[in-house]
């Protein structure tokens, strides 16, 4: 009968619809799985930027397992890029994914410590008690946690016992040197000499020795140590910045600018880009199209974008700067912005401003 025929047709329509939905769902999951596999391969090739570009296109809404896989790959990518703000963001959303990831946990712990998030820091730190493999890094973190709380005696007590493995013992001696400087430079130097016997190519030892020699008024010897630290870790932006700042303090801004410029990669931290942009305007323009630069993904990114689009003939634009997020905080914390405004006012003969 026609009623039976209609019933069969309705059933067929429903079944076709369900089948189509299931097919589309399976196809989406297959595309996501393939995308995650390609991103993982890029990370294995040390290409975190390209991996992140792929991960942004992966939308594993149907599968919790794929969502966690994507988050785990994002953690690795941002760890490779040393993008601590993004690691903190991922930790807030997926704290359990950091439980098996020691290196990422160390970065997040230090960030929580530096930002005063004591309780989250302690929870995360305790989750790794008894599971540590990088004993030197954990020792440095625990000592610094005491120092942040003003417990210098507790930090010294933790450092009083010699460590059985060379990495932790090197960290112990470096931290003892730091705690004895600048009041007792000779004693601090002794700790560093002892540490250098264990780790002659350790960049932190060379960097700290350079700082001590600079304080002692021995710039030539200090430069040797700063350069040696940089050569030991040429891809470390923190040490590159220390070398550039040494050149700046010694009255050689051109060499400082060249040092910052040589480290500008898509994964370089924002402060390195900001310093290069600032001194490029103050000393001599670098042969770069800042507007086409691949800015790092972090808190300073909106400021870098604003600065890259500022005309070469201008040092400040109050109207466009007003659109930069966190502008008040940036003005109070970044000396580059302070001096750009000062020089801009002076160039316009607005001394009273």
Coordinates of C-alpha atoms in Angstrom, one line a residue:
X1 CA 0.0 0.0 0.0
X2 CA 1.1 3.6 -0.4
X3 CA 1.4 4.0 3.4
X4 CA 3.8 1.1 3.5
X5 CA 5.8 2.5 0.6
X6 CA 6.0 5.9 2.3
X7 CA 7.2 4.2 5.5
X8 CA 9.9 2.4 3.6
X9 CA 11.0 5.5 1.8
X10 CA 11.2 7.5 5.1
X11 CA 13.2 4.7 6.6
X12 CA 15.5 4.7 3.6
X13 CA 16.0 8.5 3.9
X14 CA 16.8 8.1 7.6
X15 CA 19.3 5.3 7.0
X16 CA 20.9 7.2 4.1
X17 CA 21.2 10.3 6.3
X18 CA 22.7 8.4 9.1
X19 CA 25.1 6.7 6.8
X20 CA 26.2 9.9 5.2
X21 CA 26.7 11.5 8.6
X22 CA 28.8 8.5 9.7
X23 CA 30.9 8.7 6.5
X24 CA 31.5 12.4 6.9
X25 CA 32.5 11.9 10.5
X26 CA 34.9 9.1 9.6
X27 CA 36.3 11.2 6.8
X28 CA 36.9 14.1 9.2
X29 CA 38.6 11.9 11.7
X30 CA 40.8 10.4 9.0
X31 CA 41.8 13.9 7.8
X32 CA 42.6 14.9 11.4
X33 CA 44.6 11.7 12.0
X34 CA 46.7 12.3 8.9
X35 CA 47.2 16.0 9.8
X36 CA 48.4 15.1 13.3
X37 CA 50.8 12.5 11.8
X38 CA 52.3 15.1 9.5
X39 CA 52.7 17.5 12.3
X40 CA 54.4 14.9 14.4
X41 CA 56.8 14.2 11.5
X42 CA 57.6 17.9 11.2
X43 CA 58.4 18.0 15.0
X44 CA 60.8 15.1 14.5
X45 CA 62.5 17.2 11.8
X46 CA 62.8 20.1 14.2
X47 CA 60.2 22.3 12.4
X48 CA 57.9 23.5 15.2
X49 CA 56.5 26.5 13.3
X50 CA 55.4 24.3 10.4
X51 CA 54.0 21.8 12.8
X52 CA 51.9 24.4 14.5
X53 CA 50.6 25.7 11.2
X54 CA 49.2 22.2 10.5
X55 CA 47.9 21.7 14.1
X56 CA 45.8 24.9 13.7
X57 CA 43.9 23.2 10.9
X58 CA 43.2 20.0 12.9
X59 CA 39.8 20.1 14.6
X60 CA 39.3 16.8 16.3
X61 CA 35.9 17.6 17.8
X62 CA 34.6 14.0 17.7
X63 CA 37.4 12.3 19.5
X64 CA 38.8 13.0 22.9
X65 CA 41.9 10.9 22.1
X66 CA 42.6 13.0 19.0
X67 CA 42.1 16.2 21.0
X68 CA 44.7 15.0 23.6
X69 CA 47.0 14.0 20.8
X70 CA 46.8 17.5 19.3
X71 CA 47.4 19.1 22.7
X72 CA 50.4 16.9 23.3
X73 CA 51.9 17.9 19.9
X74 CA 51.2 21.5 20.7
X75 CA 53.1 21.2 24.0
X76 CA 56.1 19.7 22.2
X77 CA 56.0 22.4 19.5
X78 CA 55.9 25.3 22.0
X79 CA 58.6 23.6 24.1
X80 CA 60.8 23.4 21.0
X81 CA 60.2 27.1 20.5
X82 CA 60.7 27.9 24.2
X83 CA 57.3 29.7 24.1
X84 CA 56.6 29.7 27.8
X85 CA 53.3 31.7 27.8
X86 CA 51.8 29.2 25.4
X87 CA 53.0 26.3 27.6
X88 CA 51.3 27.9 30.6
X89 CA 48.1 28.2 28.6
X90 CA 48.3 24.6 27.6
X91 CA 49.0 23.6 31.2
X92 CA 45.9 25.4 32.4
X93 CA 43.8 23.4 29.9
X94 CA 45.6 20.0 30.0
X95 CA 47.6 19.7 33.3
X96 CA 47.6 15.9 33.1
X97 CA 49.5 15.9 29.8
X98 CA 52.5 17.5 31.7
X99 CA 52.8 14.6 34.2
X100 CA 55.0 12.5 31.9
X101 CA 56.8 15.5 30.3
X102 CA 59.7 16.5 32.5
X103 CA 61.2 19.3 30.4
X104 CA 57.9 21.0 29.7
X105 CA 57.1 20.7 33.4
X106 CA 60.4 22.4 34.4
X107 CA 59.6 25.4 32.1
X108 CA 56.0 25.7 33.5
X109 CA 57.3 25.4 37.1
X110 CA 59.8 28.2 36.6
X111 CA 57.2 30.4 34.9
X112 CA 54.7 29.8 37.8
X113 CA 57.5 30.6 40.3
X114 CA 58.5 33.8 38.6
X115 CA 54.9 35.0 38.3
X116 CA 54.1 34.3 42.0
X117 CA 51.7 31.4 41.5
X118 CA 52.9 29.6 44.6
X119 CA 50.1 27.0 45.0
X120 CA 50.0 25.8 41.3
X121 CA 53.8 25.7 41.4
X122 CA 53.9 23.6 44.5
X123 CA 51.2 21.2 43.1
X124 CA 53.1 20.7 39.9
X125 CA 56.5 20.4 41.6
X126 CA 55.2 17.8 44.0
X127 CA 53.8 15.7 41.1
X128 CA 57.4 15.1 40.1
X129 CA 58.8 14.3 43.5
X130 CA 60.8 11.1 43.3
X131 CA 60.5 10.9 39.5
X132 CA 63.2 13.5 38.6
X133 CA 65.8 12.5 36.0
X134 CA 67.3 16.0 35.3
X135 CA 68.6 16.4 38.8
X136 CA 70.5 19.5 38.1
X137 CA 67.5 21.4 36.7
X138 CA 65.3 20.4 39.6
X139 CA 68.0 21.4 42.2
X140 CA 68.3 24.8 40.5
X141 CA 64.5 25.2 40.6
X142 CA 64.2 24.1 44.3
X143 CA 66.9 26.5 45.3
X144 CA 65.4 29.4 43.4
X145 CA 62.0 28.6 45.0
X146 CA 63.6 29.1 48.5
X147 CA 65.2 32.4 47.3
X148 CA 61.9 33.7 45.9
X149 CA 60.4 33.2 49.3
X150 CA 63.3 35.0 50.9
X151 CA 64.7 31.8 52.5
X152 CA 68.4 32.2 51.8
X153 CA 69.5 30.0 54.7
X154 CA 67.3 27.2 53.4
X155 CA 68.7 27.6 50.0
X156 CA 72.3 27.5 51.4
X157 CA 71.4 24.4 53.4
X158 CA 70.2 22.6 50.3
X159 CA 73.4 23.5 48.5
X160 CA 75.7 22.4 51.4
X161 CA 75.7 18.8 50.5
X162 CA 77.9 17.6 47.6
X163 CA 75.9 15.9 44.8
X164 CA 76.9 12.5 43.4
X165 CA 76.4 13.2 39.7
X166 CA 78.3 15.9 37.8
X167 CA 75.3 17.8 36.4
X168 CA 73.7 18.4 39.8
X169 CA 77.1 19.1 41.4
X170 CA 77.8 21.7 38.6
X171 CA 74.5 23.4 39.3
X172 CA 75.2 23.3 43.1
X173 CA 78.6 25.1 42.6
X174 CA 77.1 27.7 40.2
X175 CA 74.3 28.5 42.6
X176 CA 76.8 28.8 45.4
X177 CA 78.8 31.2 43.3
X178 CA 75.6 33.3 42.6
X179 CA 74.8 33.5 46.2
X180 CA 78.2 34.7 47.1
X181 CA 78.4 37.4 44.5
X182 CA 78.7 40.4 44.4
X183 CA 79.8 40.7 48.1
X184 CA 82.4 37.9 47.9
X185 CA 83.6 37.8 44.3
X186 CA 86.7 35.9 45.2
X187 CA 84.8 33.1 46.8
X188 CA 82.2 33.1 44.0
X189 CA 85.1 32.8 41.5
X190 CA 86.4 29.8 43.4
X191 CA 83.1 28.0 43.1
X192 CA 83.0 28.7 39.4
X193 CA 86.6 27.4 38.9
X194 CA 85.6 24.2 40.7
X195 CA 82.5 23.9 38.5
X196 CA 84.4 24.5 35.3
X197 CA 86.6 21.4 36.1
X198 CA 83.4 19.3 36.0
X199 CA 81.8 21.1 33.0
X200 CA 84.4 23.1 31.1
X201 CA 82.0 24.0 28.3
X202 CA 79.1 25.0 30.5
X203 CA 77.7 28.2 29.1
X204 CA 76.3 29.4 32.5
X205 CA 79.7 29.2 34.1
X206 CA 81.3 31.2 31.3
X207 CA 78.5 33.7 31.4
X208 CA 78.8 34.2 35.2
X209 CA 82.6 34.5 35.0
X210 CA 82.1 37.2 32.4
X211 CA 79.8 39.1 34.7
X212 CA 82.3 38.9 37.6
X213 CA 85.2 40.0 35.4
X214 CA 83.1 42.9 34.1
X215 CA 82.4 44.0 37.7
X216 CA 86.1 43.8 38.4
X217 CA 86.8 46.2 35.6
X218 CA 88.4 43.7 33.2
X219 CA 86.3 44.1 30.0
X220 CA 88.7 42.3 27.7
X221 CA 88.8 39.2 29.8
X222 CA 85.0 39.5 30.4
X223 CA 84.4 39.6 26.6
X224 CA 86.3 36.3 26.2
X225 CA 83.9 34.7 28.7
X226 CA 80.7 36.2 27.2
X227 CA 81.8 35.1 23.7
X228 CA 82.7 31.6 24.9
X229 CA 79.3 31.3 26.6
X230 CA 77.6 32.2 23.3
X231 CA 79.8 29.8 21.2
X232 CA 78.9 27.0 23.6
X233 CA 75.2 27.6 22.9
X234 CA 74.9 29.7 19.8
X235 CA 71.1 29.0 19.5
X236 CA 70.4 30.1 23.1
X237 CA 68.7 33.5 22.9
X238 CA 69.2 34.3 26.6
X239 CA 73.0 34.0 26.2
X240 CA 73.0 35.9 22.9
X241 CA 71.1 38.7 24.6
X242 CA 73.7 38.8 27.5
X243 CA 76.5 39.1 24.9
X244 CA 74.7 41.9 23.1
X245 CA 74.0 43.7 26.3
X246 CA 77.7 43.5 27.2
X247 CA 78.5 45.2 23.9
X248 CA 75.9 47.8 24.6
X249 CA 77.3 48.6 28.1
X250 CA 80.8 48.8 26.6
X251 CA 79.6 51.6 24.2
X252 CA 79.4 49.5 21.1
X253 CA 75.7 49.6 20.1
X254 CA 76.5 48.6 16.5
X255 CA 78.0 45.3 17.6
X256 CA 75.1 44.8 20.0
X257 CA 72.6 45.3 17.2
X258 CA 74.4 42.9 14.9
X259 CA 74.4 40.3 17.7
X260 CA 70.6 40.7 18.3
X261 CA 70.0 40.7 14.5
X262 CA 71.9 37.5 13.9
X263 CA 69.5 35.7 16.3
X264 CA 66.2 36.8 14.8
X265 CA 64.5 33.6 13.8
X266 CA 60.7 32.8 13.8
X267 CA 61.3 31.0 17.1
X268 CA 63.4 33.7 18.8
X269 CA 61.7 35.3 21.8
X270 CA 59.9 38.6 21.5
X271 CA 62.3 40.5 23.6
X272 CA 65.1 39.8 21.1
X273 CA 62.9 41.1 18.2
X274 CA 62.0 44.2 20.2
X275 CA 65.5 45.1 21.1
X276 CA 66.6 44.7 17.4
X277 CA 63.7 46.8 16.2
X278 CA 64.4 49.5 18.8
X279 CA 68.2 49.7 18.2
X280 CA 67.6 49.6 14.5
X281 CA 65.8 52.9 14.8
X282 CA 68.3 54.3 17.3
X283 CA 71.6 53.3 15.8
X284 CA 71.2 52.4 12.1
X285 CA 68.5 50.8 10.1
X286 CA 68.9 47.1 9.5
X287 CA 68.3 45.8 6.0
X288 CA 65.0 44.1 7.0
X289 CA 61.4 44.5 6.1
X290 CA 59.9 44.3 9.6
X291 CA 56.4 44.2 8.3
X292 CA 57.1 40.9 6.6
X293 CA 58.8 39.4 9.6
X294 CA 57.4 36.2 11.2
X295 CA 56.7 37.4 14.7
X296 CA 56.9 34.9 17.6
X297 CA 53.6 33.9 19.2
X298 CA 53.6 35.4 22.6
X299 CA 52.6 38.4 24.8
X300 CA 54.9 40.9 22.9
X301 CA 53.5 40.0 19.5
X302 CA 50.9 42.8 19.2
X303 CA 53.6 45.3 20.2
X304 CA 56.0 43.9 17.6
X305 CA 53.3 44.1 14.9
X306 CA 52.6 47.7 15.9
X307 CA 56.3 48.6 15.8
X308 CA 56.9 46.8 12.5
X309 CA 54.2 49.0 10.8
X310 CA 55.4 52.2 12.3
X311 CA 56.9 54.4 9.5
X312 CA 60.6 54.6 9.4
X313 CA 60.5 58.3 9.8
X314 CA 58.5 58.1 13.0
X315 CA 59.3 57.0 16.5
X316 CA 55.9 57.1 18.0
X317 CA 52.2 57.1 17.1
X318 CA 49.9 57.6 20.1
X319 CA 46.8 56.9 18.2
X320 CA 47.8 53.5 16.9
X321 CA 49.7 52.5 20.1
X322 CA 46.4 53.0 21.9
X323 CA 45.1 49.8 20.1
X324 CA 48.0 47.6 21.5
X325 CA 46.7 45.2 24.2
X326 CA 48.3 45.6 27.6
X327 CA 49.8 49.0 26.5
X328 CA 49.9 50.4 30.1
X329 CA 51.8 47.3 31.3
X330 CA 54.2 47.5 28.4
X331 CA 54.8 51.2 28.9
X332 CA 55.8 50.5 32.5
X333 CA 58.0 47.5 31.9
X334 CA 59.7 48.0 28.6
X335 CA 62.5 50.6 28.6
X336 CA 62.5 50.6 24.7
X337 CA 59.0 52.3 24.7
X338 CA 60.0 54.8 27.3
X339 CA 63.0 56.0 25.3
X340 CA 61.1 56.0 22.0
X341 CA 58.6 58.4 23.5
X342 CA 61.4 60.6 25.0
X343 CA 63.3 60.8 21.7
X344 CA 60.1 61.4 19.8
X345 CA 59.2 64.3 22.0
X346 CA 62.8 65.7 21.8
X347 CA 62.7 65.5 18.0
X348 CA 59.5 67.5 18.0
X349 CA 60.9 70.0 20.5
X350 CA 58.3 68.9 23.1
X351 CA 60.7 68.9 26.0
X352 CA 58.0 69.6 28.5
X353 CA 56.2 66.4 27.5

